[in-house]
Coordinates of C-alpha atoms and ligand atoms in Angstrom, one line a residue:
M118 CA 42.4 0.4 35.2
A119 CA 45.4 -1.9 35.7
F120 CA 45.8 -4.7 33.2
P121 CA 45.2 -8.1 35.1
E122 CA 48.2 -10.7 35.4
K123 CA 46.1 -13.4 34.6
V124 CA 42.7 -14.2 32.9
D125 CA 41.1 -16.9 31.9
Y126 CA 39.8 -15.6 28.7
V127 CA 40.8 -13.2 26.1
I128 CA 38.5 -11.7 23.1
V129 CA 40.4 -9.7 21.0
G130 CA 38.0 -7.0 19.6
A131 CA 35.5 -4.8 21.2
G132 CA 32.9 -4.5 18.5
I133 CA 29.2 -6.4 19.1
H134 CA 30.6 -10.1 18.3
G135 CA 33.4 -9.6 20.8
L136 CA 31.2 -8.1 23.5
S137 CA 28.5 -10.5 22.3
T138 CA 30.7 -13.2 23.2
A139 CA 32.0 -11.8 26.3
W140 CA 28.5 -11.2 27.8
H141 CA 27.2 -14.7 26.5
L142 CA 30.3 -16.4 28.0
A143 CA 30.1 -14.6 31.6
A144 CA 26.3 -15.9 31.5
K145 CA 27.1 -19.4 31.2
L146 CA 30.5 -19.6 33.5
K147 CA 27.5 -17.5 36.1
A148 CA 24.9 -20.5 35.5
K149 CA 27.2 -23.2 35.9
G150 CA 28.9 -21.3 38.9
K151 CA 31.8 -20.2 37.4
G152 CA 32.3 -16.9 38.5
D153 CA 31.0 -13.7 37.7
G154 CA 32.7 -13.3 34.5
S155 CA 36.0 -11.1 35.9
K156 CA 38.2 -13.8 34.0
I157 CA 37.3 -12.7 30.9
V158 CA 39.3 -9.7 29.1
V159 CA 38.2 -8.1 26.1
I160 CA 41.1 -6.0 23.9
D161 CA 40.8 -4.0 21.5
K162 CA 43.7 -2.4 19.4
D163 CA 41.7 1.0 19.4
S164 CA 38.3 1.2 21.6
I165 CA 34.9 0.1 22.3
A166 CA 33.1 0.1 18.5
A167 CA 36.0 1.6 17.0
G168 CA 35.0 -0.5 14.1
A169 CA 31.7 -1.1 12.2
S170 CA 29.8 -1.3 15.5
G171 CA 30.4 2.3 16.0
I172 CA 29.0 3.2 13.2
A173 CA 26.2 0.8 12.5
C174 CA 22.8 2.3 11.8
G175 CA 21.6 0.2 14.9
V176 CA 19.0 -1.3 13.4
V177 CA 17.9 -5.1 14.3
R178 CA 15.8 -6.4 12.0
N179 CA 14.2 -10.0 11.2
N180 CA 13.5 -9.9 7.1
Y181 CA 16.0 -12.2 5.8
F182 CA 15.3 -14.5 2.9
Q183 CA 17.0 -17.4 4.1
P184 CA 15.6 -19.4 6.9
A185 CA 18.8 -19.8 8.6
M186 CA 19.5 -16.2 8.8
R187 CA 15.9 -15.4 9.9
E188 CA 16.1 -18.0 12.6
L189 CA 19.2 -16.4 13.8
M190 CA 17.9 -13.1 14.0
A191 CA 14.9 -14.4 15.7
M192 CA 16.9 -15.4 18.5
C193 CA 19.2 -12.2 18.4
V194 CA 15.7 -10.3 18.7
E195 CA 14.9 -12.5 22.0
V196 CA 18.1 -11.4 23.4
W197 CA 17.5 -7.9 22.9
E198 CA 14.3 -8.1 24.1
S199 CA 15.2 -10.2 27.2
D200 CA 16.8 -6.7 29.0
A201 CA 15.4 -3.9 26.5
K202 CA 15.8 -1.1 28.8
N203 CA 19.6 -1.9 29.5
F204 CA 20.1 -3.0 25.5
H205 CA 18.5 0.7 24.9
Y206 CA 16.6 -1.4 22.5
H207 CA 13.3 0.1 20.8
D208 CA 10.9 -2.1 19.2
V209 CA 9.5 0.2 16.7
G210 CA 8.3 -3.1 13.8
Y211 CA 9.5 -2.0 10.2
M212 CA 7.8 -1.4 6.4
Q213 CA 8.9 -2.8 3.6
I214 CA 9.0 -1.1 0.4
S215 CA 9.4 -4.0 -2.8
P216 CA 9.1 -4.3 -6.1
E217 CA 6.3 -6.5 -7.7
C218 CA 8.6 -9.5 -8.7
M219 CA 9.6 -9.9 -5.2
E220 CA 5.6 -10.1 -3.5
N221 CA 6.0 -13.9 -3.2
D222 CA 9.2 -13.9 -1.6
V223 CA 8.2 -10.9 1.1
A224 CA 4.7 -13.4 1.6
E225 CA 7.4 -16.3 2.2
I226 CA 9.0 -14.0 4.6
Y227 CA 6.5 -13.0 6.3
A228 CA 4.7 -16.7 6.5
Q229 CA 7.9 -17.8 8.1
Q230 CA 8.3 -14.7 10.9
K231 CA 4.9 -15.6 12.1
K232 CA 5.9 -19.3 12.3
Y233 CA 8.9 -18.3 14.6
W234 CA 7.1 -15.5 16.7
I235 CA 3.5 -16.7 17.7
Ligands
LIG549 C1 27.7 1.6 7.8 C2 27.0 0.5 8.4 C3 25.6 0.4 8.8 C4 25.3 -0.5 9.5 N1 24.4 -0.9 9.9 C5 24.0 -1.8 10.6 C6 22.7 -2.4 10.9 O1 21.7 -1.0 10.5 N2 22.5 -3.6 11.7 C7 23.2 -4.2 11.7 O2 22.7 -5.4 11.9 N3 24.1 -4.0 11.1 C8 24.8 -3.1 10.5 N4 26.3 -2.9 9.8 C9 27.0 -4.2 10.0 C10 27.3 -4.4 11.3 O3 28.0 -3.2 11.8 C11 28.3 -5.2 11.6 O4 28.4 -6.4 11.4 C12 29.2 -5.6 12.6 O5 29.5 -4.2 13.7 C13 30.1 -6.6 13.1 O6 30.8 -6.0 14.7 P1 32.1 -7.0 14.6 O7 32.1 -7.2 16.3 O8 32.2 -8.3 13.8 O9 33.4 -5.9 14.0 P2 33.7 -4.5 14.4 O10 32.4 -3.5 15.3 O11 34.6 -3.7 13.0 O12 35.0 -4.4 15.7 C14 35.8 -5.6 15.6 C15 36.9 -4.7 16.5 O13 38.1 -5.0 16.5 C16 39.0 -4.7 16.8 N5 40.3 -4.5 16.1 C17 40.7 -5.7 14.7 N6 42.0 -6.3 14.8 C18 42.6 -6.1 15.7 C19 43.5 -6.7 16.7 N7 44.3 -7.0 15.4 N8 43.6 -6.3 18.2 C20 42.7 -5.6 18.9 N9 41.8 -5.3 18.2 C21 41.8 -5.5 17.2 C22 38.7 -3.1 16.2 O14 39.3 -2.1 16.6 C23 37.4 -3.1 16.2 O15 36.6 -2.6 17.5 C24 26.5 -1.9 9.6 C25 27.4 -1.5 9.0 C26 28.2 -0.7 8.7 C27 29.5 -0.2 8.0

């Protein structure tokens, strides 16, 4: 593919964060009637998902103790679920095995998960 001579947005790094940034930016521009995202270029010193994104286990989990992290992850899950087929997202649930000393923390996580998801 020929490299364009002029673009409006250059995103450095084609890992999950760079590609997510490009995807969200394109959606925002389109919603504002400012094009279809063709003015965005993602460049990488190697290739798509050459870094951590290419070797990640692919687990999308909302099971963090910090409320802010859980809220952020709930928003991420919404994105994955918004187009599960094209994102190859498979919702399978998960099981957590923890020592007894974590019982209260895990109960708190569960209570907060229900708050966001119901
Ligand atoms: C073994 C492993 C398993 C994991 N499992 C999970 C999981 O199950 N679930 C989960 O949510 N997270 C998981 N993670 C964490 C997750 O993979 C990372 O948080 C995420 O991929 C980081 O994405 P990124 O886009 O920030 O970085 P990267 O994927 O590393 O992308 C950075 C990109 O930038 C490019 N780049 C760097 N410098 C330059 C430069 N100067 N010029 C041009 N390009 C450049 C690199 O080539 C690379 O492609 C895992 C991580 C590892 C290592």
